[in-house]
Short mmCIF file of C-alpha atoms in Angstrom, two decimals:
data_model
loop_
_atom_site.label_atom_id
_atom_site.label_comp_id
_atom_site.label_asym_id
_atom_site.label_seq_id
_atom_site.Cartn_x
_atom_site.Cartn_y
_atom_site.Cartn_z
CA MET A 23 -71.53 84.43 -89.05
CA ALA A 24 -67.99 85.73 -88.93
CA ALA A 25 -67.38 89.24 -87.81
CA PRO A 26 -66.17 90.60 -91.04
CA ALA A 27 -69.26 89.27 -92.75
CA VAL A 28 -71.46 90.91 -90.15
CA ARG A 29 -69.71 94.25 -90.60
CA THR A 30 -69.97 93.92 -94.36
CA LEU A 31 -73.70 93.23 -94.17
CA SER A 32 -74.27 96.16 -91.79
CA ARG A 33 -72.46 98.48 -94.07
CA TYR A 34 -74.36 97.26 -97.09
CA LEU A 35 -77.79 97.77 -95.20
CA LEU A 36 -76.84 101.24 -94.20
CA ARG A 37 -75.52 102.14 -97.62
CA GLN A 38 -78.86 101.05 -99.02
CA HIS A 39 -80.60 103.53 -96.69
CA VAL A 40 -78.54 106.69 -97.50
CA ALA A 41 -79.87 107.65 -100.95
CA PRO A 42 -83.68 106.85 -100.06
CA LEU A 43 -83.30 108.93 -96.87
CA GLY A 44 -81.84 111.93 -98.70
CA PHE A 45 -84.37 111.79 -101.42
CA ALA A 46 -87.36 111.47 -98.85
CA LEU A 47 -85.91 114.34 -96.82
CA ALA A 48 -85.49 116.52 -99.85
CA ALA A 49 -88.81 115.74 -101.35
CA LEU A 50 -90.82 116.12 -98.12
CA THR A 51 -88.97 119.28 -97.27
CA ALA A 52 -89.60 120.72 -100.76
CA LEU A 53 -93.24 119.84 -100.66
CA MET A 54 -93.80 121.64 -97.35
CA LEU A 55 -91.76 124.54 -98.35
CA VAL A 56 -93.87 124.90 -101.42
CA ASN A 57 -97.04 124.81 -99.25
CA THR A 58 -95.55 127.46 -97.11
CA MET A 59 -94.64 129.60 -99.95
CA ALA A 60 -98.12 129.35 -101.44
CA LYS A 61 -99.74 130.65 -98.23
CA GLN A 62 -97.23 133.68 -97.58
CA LEU A 63 -95.95 134.66 -101.04
CA SER A 64 -98.94 136.89 -102.03
CA ALA A 65 -98.83 138.61 -98.68
CA LEU A 66 -95.06 139.24 -98.88
CA LEU A 67 -95.18 140.50 -102.43
CA GLY A 68 -97.96 142.88 -101.55
CA LYS A 69 -95.61 144.51 -98.91
CA GLY A 70 -93.26 145.61 -101.71
CA LEU A 71 -90.36 143.78 -100.08
CA PRO A 72 -87.07 143.12 -101.81
CA THR A 73 -86.44 139.66 -103.27
CA GLY A 74 -83.56 139.02 -100.83
CA VAL A 75 -85.95 139.57 -97.79
CA ILE A 76 -88.60 137.18 -99.31
CA VAL A 77 -85.98 134.55 -99.82
CA GLU A 78 -84.63 135.01 -96.31
CA VAL A 79 -88.18 134.43 -94.90
CA PHE A 80 -88.33 131.05 -96.67
CA VAL A 81 -84.72 130.06 -95.85
CA LEU A 82 -85.39 130.72 -92.18
CA SER A 83 -88.50 128.58 -92.42
CA ILE A 84 -86.44 125.58 -93.63
CA PRO A 85 -85.05 124.54 -90.18
CA PHE A 86 -88.65 124.04 -88.75
CA ILE A 87 -89.69 121.96 -91.82
CA VAL A 88 -86.61 119.78 -91.61
CA ALA A 89 -87.28 119.17 -87.83
CA VAL A 90 -90.75 117.76 -89.02
CA THR A 91 -89.70 115.82 -92.08
CA LEU A 92 -86.59 114.23 -90.74
CA PRO A 93 -88.48 111.44 -88.82
CA MET A 94 -90.74 111.06 -91.82
CA ALA A 95 -87.94 110.54 -94.17
CA VAL A 96 -86.57 107.76 -91.95
CA LEU A 97 -89.74 105.95 -92.14
CA VAL A 98 -90.03 106.32 -95.97
CA ALA A 99 -86.46 105.08 -96.27
CA VAL A 100 -86.90 102.06 -94.15
CA LEU A 101 -90.11 101.04 -95.81
CA HIS A 102 -88.68 101.69 -99.30
CA VAL A 103 -85.47 99.78 -98.58
CA PHE A 104 -86.82 96.57 -97.06
CA THR A 105 -89.75 96.19 -99.47
CA ARG A 106 -87.11 96.66 -102.35
CA LEU A 107 -84.74 93.97 -100.80
CA ALA A 108 -87.63 91.64 -100.37
CA ALA A 109 -88.77 92.16 -103.90
CA ASP A 110 -85.14 91.36 -105.26
CA ASN A 111 -85.17 88.22 -103.06
CA GLU A 112 -82.12 89.59 -101.04
CA ILE A 113 -84.05 89.11 -97.80
CA THR A 114 -84.67 85.48 -98.63
CA ALA A 115 -80.97 84.89 -99.56
CA MET A 116 -79.85 86.47 -96.21
CA GLN A 117 -82.23 84.24 -94.36
CA ALA A 118 -80.84 81.24 -96.24
CA SER A 119 -77.37 82.27 -95.11
CA GLY A 120 -78.35 82.14 -91.40
CA VAL A 121 -79.06 85.81 -91.02
CA SER A 122 -81.97 86.43 -88.53
CA VAL A 123 -84.53 89.12 -88.68
CA THR A 124 -83.07 90.66 -85.53
CA ARG A 125 -79.66 90.87 -87.32
CA LEU A 126 -81.33 92.55 -90.32
CA VAL A 127 -82.98 95.12 -88.16
CA ALA A 128 -80.15 95.95 -85.75
CA PRO A 129 -77.97 98.03 -88.00
CA VAL A 130 -80.96 99.99 -89.28
CA LEU A 131 -81.98 100.75 -85.67
CA GLY A 132 -78.42 101.87 -85.04
CA GLY A 133 -78.37 104.21 -87.96
CA ALA A 134 -81.69 105.50 -86.86
CA ALA A 135 -80.31 106.28 -83.52
CA CYS A 136 -77.45 108.33 -85.09
CA VAL A 137 -80.19 110.25 -87.01
CA ALA A 138 -82.01 110.81 -83.82
CA LEU A 139 -79.04 112.46 -82.14
CA LEU A 140 -78.58 114.59 -85.20
CA SER A 141 -82.10 115.54 -85.02
CA PHE A 142 -81.82 116.34 -81.41
CA ALA A 143 -78.86 118.75 -82.00
CA TRP A 144 -80.75 120.34 -84.82
CA ASN A 145 -83.87 120.93 -82.84
CA ASP A 146 -82.05 122.20 -79.76
CA GLN A 147 -79.26 124.43 -81.38
CA VAL A 148 -80.27 125.34 -84.94
CA LEU A 149 -84.07 125.43 -84.77
CA PRO A 150 -84.57 128.00 -81.89
CA ARG A 151 -82.09 130.53 -83.40
CA SER A 152 -83.81 130.23 -86.70
CA ASN A 153 -87.24 130.64 -85.15
CA HIS A 154 -85.97 133.70 -83.38
CA GLN A 155 -84.72 135.28 -86.46
CA LEU A 156 -87.74 134.46 -88.37
CA ARG A 157 -90.13 135.95 -85.77
CA ILE A 158 -88.06 139.26 -85.73
CA LEU A 159 -88.10 139.38 -89.43
CA GLN A 160 -91.99 138.77 -89.54
CA VAL A 161 -92.58 141.47 -87.04
CA ASP A 162 -90.51 143.87 -89.09
CA ILE A 163 -92.37 143.01 -92.17
CA GLN A 164 -95.69 143.46 -90.31
CA ARG A 165 -94.66 146.95 -89.39
CA LYS A 166 -94.00 147.82 -92.95
CA LYS A 167 -97.01 149.21 -94.96
CA PRO A 168 -97.67 148.15 -98.61
CA SER A 169 -95.59 150.02 -101.23
CA PHE A 170 -96.89 153.57 -102.08
CA THR A 171 -98.69 153.81 -105.53
CA LEU A 172 -100.89 156.45 -107.15
CA LYS A 173 -103.81 155.74 -109.45
CA GLU A 174 -105.54 158.26 -111.65
CA GLN A 175 -109.01 159.48 -111.03
CA VAL A 176 -108.95 157.89 -107.61
CA ILE A 177 -108.63 159.37 -104.08
CA ASN A 178 -105.29 157.78 -103.03
CA GLU A 179 -104.63 157.39 -99.25
CA VAL A 180 -101.07 158.60 -98.89
CA VAL A 181 -100.92 158.64 -95.01
CA ALA A 182 -103.71 156.66 -93.36
CA GLY A 183 -106.40 158.81 -92.23
CA GLN A 184 -104.52 162.05 -92.66
CA PHE A 185 -103.47 162.81 -96.17
CA PHE A 186 -105.24 162.00 -99.39
CA LEU A 187 -104.43 162.83 -102.95
CA ARG A 188 -106.33 162.85 -106.23
CA ALA A 189 -104.86 163.47 -109.69
CA ALA A 190 -106.63 163.48 -113.02
CA ARG A 191 -103.56 162.51 -115.01
CA ILE A 192 -100.33 160.86 -113.85
CA ASP A 193 -97.16 160.63 -115.81
CA ALA A 194 -95.30 157.99 -114.30
CA THR A 195 -92.07 158.31 -116.30
CA ALA A 196 -91.69 162.11 -115.59
CA ASN A 197 -93.45 161.96 -112.12
CA LYS A 198 -95.86 164.70 -113.15
CA LEU A 199 -99.26 165.25 -111.92
CA LYS A 200 -102.27 167.08 -113.57
CA ASP A 201 -105.37 168.67 -111.89
CA VAL A 202 -104.09 167.79 -108.40
CA THR A 203 -106.56 167.89 -105.25
CA ILE A 204 -105.16 167.22 -101.77
CA TYR A 205 -107.19 166.70 -98.63
CA ASN A 206 -104.98 167.32 -95.50
CA LEU A 207 -106.67 166.08 -92.33
CA ALA A 208 -103.49 165.96 -90.15
CA ASP A 209 -104.58 168.85 -87.95
CA PRO A 210 -107.67 167.88 -85.93
CA GLU A 211 -108.57 171.68 -85.60
CA ARG A 212 -108.14 172.64 -89.21
CA ARG A 213 -109.13 171.10 -92.46
CA ARG A 214 -107.27 171.95 -95.61
CA VAL A 215 -107.98 171.40 -99.08
CA ILE A 216 -105.28 172.13 -101.63
CA THR A 217 -105.92 172.24 -105.39
CA ALA A 218 -103.29 172.75 -108.16
CA ASP A 219 -103.11 172.76 -111.89
CA SER A 220 -100.12 170.58 -112.05
CA GLY A 221 -97.30 169.22 -109.91
CA LEU A 222 -94.06 167.05 -109.59
CA MET A 223 -93.38 164.45 -107.10
CA ALA A 224 -90.03 163.05 -106.02
CA TYR A 225 -88.66 160.83 -103.19
CA THR A 226 -85.86 161.32 -100.70
CA PRO A 227 -82.73 159.25 -101.22
CA GLY A 228 -83.86 156.80 -98.52
CA GLY A 229 -87.26 156.42 -100.21
CA ARG A 230 -89.26 157.21 -97.06
CA ASP A 231 -90.53 160.85 -97.73
CA LEU A 232 -92.35 162.29 -100.67
CA TYR A 233 -91.84 165.79 -101.95
CA LEU A 234 -94.68 167.55 -103.80
CA THR A 235 -94.11 170.64 -105.86
CA LEU A 236 -97.49 172.16 -106.72
CA GLN A 237 -97.98 174.91 -109.44
CA ASP A 238 -100.81 177.46 -109.77
CA GLY A 239 -103.29 176.56 -107.14
CA ASP A 240 -104.81 177.57 -103.81
CA ILE A 241 -105.32 176.33 -100.25
CA ARG A 242 -108.78 176.48 -98.53
CA GLU A 243 -108.66 176.19 -94.90
CA VAL A 244 -111.66 175.82 -92.44
CA ASN A 245 -111.38 176.16 -88.65
CA ARG A 246 -113.55 173.37 -86.96
CA SER A 247 -113.85 175.22 -83.80
CA ASP A 248 -115.17 178.30 -85.42
CA PRO A 249 -116.94 177.43 -88.72
CA THR A 250 -117.39 181.01 -89.60
CA GLN A 251 -113.78 181.43 -90.40
CA PHE A 252 -112.65 180.60 -93.86
CA ASN A 253 -109.08 181.24 -95.33
CA ARG A 254 -108.15 180.99 -99.00
CA THR A 255 -104.51 181.43 -100.07
CA PHE A 256 -103.28 181.45 -103.70
CA PHE A 257 -99.98 180.30 -104.59
CA ILE A 258 -97.83 180.02 -107.67
CA THR A 259 -95.62 177.44 -106.37
CA ASN A 260 -96.07 175.42 -103.28
CA ARG A 261 -93.61 172.73 -101.91
CA MET A 262 -94.75 170.11 -99.50
CA ARG A 263 -93.11 167.20 -97.64
CA VAL A 264 -95.05 164.03 -96.66
CA ALA A 265 -93.09 161.91 -94.32
CA GLY A 266 -93.14 158.26 -93.96
CA VAL A 267 -94.69 157.43 -97.39
CA GLY A 268 -92.16 154.91 -98.60
CA ASN A 269 -92.02 153.18 -95.20
CA SER A 270 -88.87 151.07 -96.00
CA LEU A 271 -88.30 148.04 -94.11
CA GLU A 272 -86.34 148.57 -90.78
CA ARG A 273 -84.47 145.49 -89.34
CA THR A 274 -84.53 144.98 -85.64
CA THR A 275 -81.17 144.02 -84.18
CA ASN A 276 -81.56 144.08 -80.37
CA ASP A 277 -84.77 141.95 -79.69
CA ALA A 278 -83.85 139.95 -76.62
CA TYR A 279 -87.38 138.51 -76.10
CA LYS A 280 -87.75 134.75 -76.91
CA SER A 281 -90.80 132.47 -76.68
CA ASP A 282 -90.53 128.78 -75.73
CA ARG A 283 -89.92 127.83 -79.40
CA GLU A 284 -86.89 130.26 -79.66
CA MET A 285 -85.18 128.82 -76.66
CA THR A 286 -82.74 126.02 -76.29
CA ILE A 287 -83.22 123.18 -73.71
CA CYS A 288 -80.85 124.83 -71.12
CA GLU A 289 -82.76 128.24 -71.49
CA MET A 290 -86.03 126.74 -71.03
CA ARG A 291 -84.94 124.75 -67.95
CA GLN A 292 -83.60 127.94 -66.47
CA ALA A 293 -87.02 129.69 -67.36
CA ALA A 294 -89.04 126.85 -65.98
CA ALA A 295 -86.98 126.87 -62.70
CA ASP A 296 -87.63 130.75 -62.39
CA ALA A 297 -91.36 130.13 -63.01
CA ARG A 298 -91.37 127.34 -60.33
CA ARG A 299 -89.63 129.75 -57.87
CA GLU A 300 -92.13 132.38 -58.64
CA ALA A 301 -94.92 129.92 -58.02
CA GLY A 302 -93.40 128.99 -54.69
CA ASN A 303 -93.03 132.74 -53.73
CA ALA A 304 -96.56 133.40 -54.69
CA ALA A 305 -97.95 130.51 -52.58
CA LEU A 306 -95.69 131.67 -49.75
CA GLU A 307 -96.98 135.20 -49.87
CA GLY A 308 -100.55 134.04 -50.03
CA ARG A 309 -100.10 131.94 -46.85
CA ARG A 310 -98.33 134.76 -45.21
CA VAL A 311 -101.07 137.23 -46.07
CA ILE A 312 -103.61 134.91 -44.64
CA GLU A 313 -101.52 134.37 -41.40
CA ASN A 314 -101.11 138.15 -41.00
CA ASP A 315 -104.89 138.68 -41.28
CA LEU A 316 -105.37 136.01 -38.55
CA ARG A 317 -102.76 137.71 -36.40
CA ARG A 318 -104.43 141.07 -36.73
CA LEU A 319 -107.74 139.55 -35.82
CA ALA A 320 -106.03 138.12 -32.63
CA GLY A 321 -104.47 141.49 -31.79
CA LEU A 322 -100.87 140.43 -32.68
CA ALA A 323 -98.29 142.35 -34.76
CA PRO A 324 -98.05 140.99 -38.41
CA ARG A 325 -94.89 139.32 -39.62
CA THR A 326 -92.99 140.96 -42.53
CA LEU A 327 -92.26 138.97 -45.72
CA SER A 328 -88.54 138.05 -45.98
CA PRO A 329 -87.45 138.73 -49.63
CA GLY A 330 -85.27 136.16 -51.39
CA MET A 331 -86.91 133.13 -49.53
CA PHE A 332 -86.05 131.09 -52.69
CA ALA A 333 -82.30 131.61 -53.78
CA THR A 334 -81.73 132.05 -57.45
CA ASP A 335 -79.53 129.41 -59.01
CA THR A 336 -77.90 130.63 -62.32
CA ALA A 337 -76.51 127.15 -63.23
CA PRO A 338 -78.78 125.42 -65.70
CA PRO A 339 -79.75 121.92 -64.25
CA GLY A 340 -79.32 118.71 -66.09
CA LEU A 341 -76.41 116.64 -67.36
CA TYR A 342 -76.90 117.93 -70.99
CA CYS A 343 -76.68 121.54 -69.86
CA ARG A 344 -73.68 120.94 -67.74
CA LEU A 345 -72.10 119.23 -70.69
CA LEU A 346 -72.83 122.23 -72.92
CA ARG A 347 -71.30 124.53 -70.21
CA ARG A 348 -68.15 122.58 -70.11
CA LEU A 349 -67.85 122.58 -73.91
CA ALA A 350 -68.48 126.38 -73.90
CA ALA A 351 -65.51 126.75 -71.45
CA TRP A 352 -63.18 125.16 -74.07
CA LEU A 353 -64.08 127.83 -76.79
CA PRO A 354 -61.60 130.43 -77.57
CA PRO A 355 -61.58 133.48 -75.27
CA LEU A 356 -63.12 135.76 -77.90
CA GLN A 357 -66.24 133.50 -78.11
CA ALA A 358 -66.42 132.47 -74.46
CA SER A 359 -66.29 136.07 -73.40
CA ALA A 360 -69.90 136.60 -74.52
CA ALA A 361 -71.10 133.56 -72.24
CA GLN A 362 -69.21 134.45 -69.22
CA THR A 363 -67.37 137.62 -68.02
CA PRO A 364 -63.68 137.11 -67.06
CA LEU A 365 -62.76 137.70 -63.55
CA ALA A 366 -60.32 140.38 -64.43
CA GLN A 367 -63.17 142.41 -65.94
CA GLN A 368 -65.50 142.07 -63.20
CA PRO A 369 -65.77 145.18 -61.02
CA SER A 370 -63.97 144.66 -57.84
CA SER A 371 -65.89 145.16 -54.56
CA PRO A 372 -64.86 148.16 -52.46
CA PRO A 373 -62.94 147.39 -49.45
CA PRO A 374 -64.91 147.30 -46.39
CA GLN A 375 -65.02 150.67 -44.62
CA ARG A 376 -64.50 150.84 -40.77
CA PRO A 377 -67.24 152.41 -38.78
CA PRO A 378 -66.68 155.96 -37.70
CA PRO A 379 -65.07 156.13 -34.15
CA ARG A 380 -67.48 156.98 -31.40
CA PRO A 381 -66.89 160.47 -29.87
CA ARG A 382 -65.13 159.93 -26.44
CA PRO A 383 -66.73 161.80 -23.45
CA ARG A 384 -64.65 164.69 -22.37
CA PRO A 385 -62.81 164.54 -19.29
CA LEU A 386 -63.90 166.90 -16.44
CA GLN A 387 -61.52 169.89 -16.56
CA GLN A 388 -59.83 170.79 -13.25
CA PRO A 389 -59.95 174.42 -12.52
CA HIS A 390 -56.71 176.17 -12.50
CA PRO A 391 -55.73 177.91 -9.27
CA GLY A 392 -57.25 181.28 -9.19
CA GLN A 393 -59.93 180.71 -11.86
CA PRO A 394 -63.63 179.96 -11.15
CA PRO A 395 -64.76 176.44 -11.76
CA PRO A 396 -66.25 175.59 -15.25
CA ARG A 397 -69.95 175.80 -15.83
CA PHE A 398 -71.99 172.76 -16.67
CA THR A 399 -75.31 173.16 -18.50
CA PRO A 400 -77.54 170.20 -18.14
CA PRO A 401 -79.67 169.00 -21.01
CA PRO A 402 -83.24 170.16 -21.25
CA LEU A 403 -85.84 167.75 -19.68
CA ALA A 404 -88.49 166.29 -21.84
CA PRO A 405 -92.02 167.67 -21.21
CA PRO A 406 -94.33 165.68 -19.15
CA PRO A 407 -96.94 163.64 -21.01
CA PRO A 408 -100.36 165.37 -20.96
CA PRO A 409 -102.63 164.16 -18.41
CA PRO A 410 -105.48 161.69 -19.64
CA THR A 411 -108.75 163.23 -20.38
CA ALA A 412 -111.75 161.95 -18.74
CA GLY A 413 -114.76 161.29 -20.72
CA PRO A 414 -117.88 159.27 -20.76
CA ILE A 415 -116.42 156.80 -23.30
CA LEU A 416 -113.19 155.01 -22.63
CA GLN A 417 -111.01 154.63 -25.85
CA SER A 418 -109.16 151.40 -26.29
CA THR A 419 -105.43 151.50 -27.00
CA ARG A 420 -105.55 148.48 -29.31
CA PRO A 421 -104.77 149.16 -32.91
CA PRO A 422 -107.61 148.95 -35.32
CA VAL A 423 -108.04 145.69 -37.22
CA TYR A 424 -107.50 145.59 -40.93
CA VAL A 425 -108.41 142.57 -42.92
CA THR A 426 -107.05 142.35 -46.48
CA ALA A 427 -109.79 142.48 -49.04
CA GLY A 428 -109.73 139.59 -51.42
CA VAL A 429 -106.97 137.78 -49.50
CA GLY A 430 -104.87 135.44 -51.46
CA VAL A 431 -106.67 135.95 -54.80
CA GLY A 432 -103.89 137.96 -56.36
CA GLU A 433 -101.18 135.44 -55.16
CA GLU A 434 -103.27 132.51 -56.34
CA GLN A 435 -103.50 133.91 -59.74
CA ARG A 436 -99.78 134.46 -59.73
CA ARG A 437 -99.08 130.92 -58.65
CA VAL A 438 -101.39 129.47 -61.46
CA ALA A 439 -99.79 131.63 -64.05
CA ALA A 440 -96.38 130.71 -63.07
CA ARG A 441 -97.27 127.17 -62.97
CA GLN A 442 -98.66 127.34 -66.55
CA ARG A 443 -95.49 128.95 -67.76
CA GLU A 444 -93.28 126.21 -66.12
CA VAL A 445 -95.56 123.43 -67.66
CA MET A 446 -95.30 125.14 -71.13
CA TYR A 447 -91.52 125.09 -71.01
CA GLU A 448 -91.50 121.56 -69.79
CA VAL A 449 -93.85 120.40 -72.53
CA GLU A 450 -91.59 122.07 -75.22
CA ILE A 451 -88.55 120.39 -73.71
CA GLN A 452 -90.22 116.98 -73.92
CA LYS A 453 -91.32 117.63 -77.43
CA LYS A 454 -87.83 118.12 -78.56
CA TYR A 455 -86.71 114.80 -77.15
CA ALA A 456 -89.81 113.13 -78.39
CA ILE A 457 -89.52 114.38 -82.14
CA ALA A 458 -85.71 113.28 -82.03
CA ALA A 459 -86.69 109.87 -80.71
CA ALA A 460 -89.44 109.51 -83.37
CA CYS A 461 -86.59 108.68 -85.86
CA LEU A 462 -85.89 105.51 -83.86
CA ILE A 463 -89.48 104.79 -83.23
CA PHE A 464 -90.44 105.08 -87.02
CA ALA A 465 -87.55 102.78 -87.96
CA LEU A 466 -88.65 100.24 -85.41
CA VAL A 467 -92.16 100.37 -86.93
CA GLY A 468 -91.17 100.46 -90.57
CA ALA A 469 -88.86 97.42 -90.68
CA PRO A 470 -91.28 94.78 -89.35
CA ALA A 471 -94.10 96.09 -91.54
CA ALA A 472 -91.95 95.99 -94.68
CA LEU A 473 -90.79 92.52 -93.87
CA ARG A 474 -94.27 91.44 -93.04
CA PHE A 475 -95.74 92.68 -96.30
CA GLN A 476 -92.98 92.47 -98.75
CA ARG A 477 -95.01 92.82 -101.96
CA GLY A 478 -96.61 96.01 -100.79
CA GLY A 479 -94.36 97.99 -103.01
CA VAL A 480 -94.73 101.81 -103.41
CA GLY A 481 -98.22 101.65 -102.33
CA LEU A 482 -97.20 100.28 -98.94
CA VAL A 483 -94.60 102.91 -98.48
CA ILE A 484 -96.96 105.74 -99.38
CA GLY A 485 -100.01 104.44 -97.57
CA MET A 486 -98.33 103.49 -94.30
CA SER A 487 -96.22 106.58 -94.23
CA VAL A 488 -99.25 108.92 -94.51
CA ALA A 489 -101.18 106.87 -91.99
CA VAL A 490 -98.36 106.83 -89.41
CA PHE A 491 -97.58 110.58 -89.99
CA THR A 492 -101.23 111.62 -89.51
CA VAL A 493 -101.81 109.64 -86.28
CA TYR A 494 -98.28 110.57 -84.77
CA TYR A 495 -98.54 114.28 -85.44
CA ILE A 496 -102.26 114.43 -84.38
CA GLY A 497 -101.21 112.77 -81.21
CA LEU A 498 -98.22 115.12 -80.77
CA ILE A 499 -100.39 118.32 -81.29
CA GLY A 500 -103.20 116.88 -79.05
CA GLY A 501 -100.68 116.01 -76.40
CA GLU A 502 -99.15 119.44 -76.39
CA GLU A 503 -102.64 120.92 -75.93
CA LEU A 504 -103.44 118.69 -73.04
CA GLY A 505 -100.00 119.30 -71.34
CA ASP A 506 -100.32 123.13 -71.73
CA ARG A 507 -103.89 122.88 -69.88
CA LEU A 508 -102.34 120.85 -67.16
CA ILE A 509 -104.54 117.85 -68.02
CA LEU A 510 -101.57 115.45 -68.58
CA SER A 511 -98.11 115.68 -67.37
CA PRO A 512 -95.53 117.02 -69.87
CA PHE A 513 -93.81 113.63 -70.16
CA PHE A 514 -96.93 111.68 -70.95
CA ALA A 515 -98.35 114.33 -73.17
CA MET A 516 -95.37 114.22 -75.42
CA TRP A 517 -94.17 110.64 -75.26
CA THR A 518 -97.53 108.86 -75.53
CA PRO A 519 -97.41 108.57 -79.35
CA ASN A 520 -93.79 107.35 -79.15
CA VAL A 521 -94.88 104.79 -76.53
CA ILE A 522 -97.73 103.48 -78.68
CA PHE A 523 -95.76 103.31 -81.92
CA GLY A 524 -92.76 101.77 -80.17
CA VAL A 525 -94.89 98.91 -78.48
CA ALA A 526 -96.51 98.34 -81.88
CA GLY A 527 -93.07 97.98 -83.57
CA LEU A 528 -91.81 95.64 -80.93
CA VAL A 529 -94.80 93.40 -81.21
CA GLY A 530 -94.40 93.45 -84.91
CA LEU A 531 -90.76 92.60 -84.65
CA TRP A 532 -91.39 89.72 -82.21
CA ARG A 533 -94.13 88.28 -84.41
CA ILE A 534 -91.96 88.10 -87.54
CA ARG A 535 -88.91 86.67 -85.66
CA LYS A 536 -91.00 83.59 -84.50
CA PRO A 537 -90.51 80.54 -86.57
CA GLY A 538 -94.18 80.17 -87.45
CA ASN A 539 -94.34 83.81 -88.63
CA ALA A 540 -91.31 84.12 -90.71
CA PRO A 541 -91.13 86.91 -93.28
CA HIS A 542 -93.25 85.86 -96.33
CA GLY A 543 -94.76 87.57 -99.32
CA GLY A 544 -97.58 89.70 -98.38
CA ASP A 545 -99.58 92.07 -100.51
CA TRP A 546 -102.39 94.70 -99.93
CA SER A 547 -104.87 91.95 -99.15
CA ASP A 548 -102.70 90.76 -96.16
CA VAL A 549 -102.49 94.51 -95.04
CA LEU A 550 -106.32 94.77 -95.19
CA GLU A 551 -106.85 91.52 -93.33
CA VAL A 552 -104.49 92.78 -90.56
CA ALA A 553 -106.16 96.19 -90.40
CA LEU A 554 -109.58 94.51 -89.99
CA ARG A 555 -108.54 92.26 -87.27
CA VAL A 556 -106.90 95.21 -85.42
CA ILE A 557 -109.95 97.38 -85.42
CA GLY A 558 -112.18 94.30 -84.73
CA TRP A 559 -114.54 94.69 -87.70
CA PRO A 560 -117.09 91.85 -87.72
CA GLY A 561 -116.57 91.09 -91.36
CA SER A 562 -112.89 90.22 -90.59
CA LEU A 563 -113.89 86.67 -89.73
CA LEU A 564 -115.36 86.14 -93.24
CA TRP A 565 -112.21 87.74 -94.90
CA PRO A 566 -110.20 84.46 -95.31
CA ARG A 567 -113.35 82.68 -96.94
CA TRP A 568 -113.60 85.54 -99.38
CA ARG A 569 -109.99 85.31 -100.35
CA ARG A 570 -110.07 81.51 -100.87
CA ALA A 571 -113.32 82.02 -102.89
CA SER A 572 -111.73 84.58 -105.08
#
């Protein structure tokens, strides 16, 4: 086939995938977003949050959902397009024109590779930042108590465990209270019960504090340390301020802590290098402590630990991180100043100071004629050491031997904890790569399946998508757990599902490209037959006879 015809066919196949990919991505993202809203909406509404904050929570949840649904959308689009092309006999026409199966799948795999690169950039740059902002917002929301409301004929807890209020009648429009009783337990030494005939309530402009103006009542106070003391004070007007009632949402702006899911790959590589260095330091300190204990037992002086045995390297390792650093160097000065401090602004080191000159010895002064010679006073001699005391028992001059209790236990715990942190970061790094590569793997699995079972229709698209999603993400979650527990290496823990589905896709592509297994019309009976053969069910041998009999 000529080159222009090849390019036309490739563009045609890619255009056919654009609309299904967008629709599948939007539908799956909306479905998972609705599920998230159903779980969190009631709790958010109970906090009395503004509508903008609730919308912000769900908007910040979208990047994580897109990171999961983008590979799923690729599989749905590939299955839908190839089954539709086969149903319209377009696949048959292309094969009659000399187009091979490999030629049909090649542009789709190229487009899936581009989507995989986009997914990787999304997972590494957009997702960590949105996760960081979402965590900060969720922590701020958790610190906020539910909105303050008063109910009639009920003891309302205004301040948890400290201030309680009961009113027989509440006029919400005029903010008037009738027959008010207040229990003030804020002072642990005194208990106050305040009663009033009526009252008014108002909030501060910020909505945090509550002002109460009580009319015609009394204050009864009991001293807990001396129960015999009882005070009762009558008042005509009593004004009170209750702080922190509204408890408005306070946004955090300087939270620098980041978990592994809030870091980019370069940040996690640096954190993993720090954890690896800490594990090496802990192992070295453990060996040095044991060595010093052995030296003490042998009567030798212990060796001191040299700090900074492992030098700190601030440059993030890896080609990808070096490329990002070069790209950051091309940014404008205002943006690049946040990442790197200019040399002109760095504090200059003070010039080295010369050591103070040594005092020179005074030359001997020659006496002048007719004058007495100068006097010279020698320095006082050190007192002689006291004589050794003789005793019945001779004391040894060797220092006492001290052996460290629990030698090496703390260092070993530090080493294991640092190793677990390192593996946790490595697992998260490999997961970012694996999820991005799943776009290409799912295209490799979906194309042979759609060409093999051309009459599967929508049922094949939905059924196979659900099956592949379930198996893949169960394997991904299980691999992450095994990797965090140091049972599997981070690479195999995250890439095993990709390897399994990739091998299955290559085998399927090899089988349909053989002359004897050319793409032909297959329905759900063919799908069931293949599934029974794969699982090795004994009844699979009788399946062709049942089909012929039916």
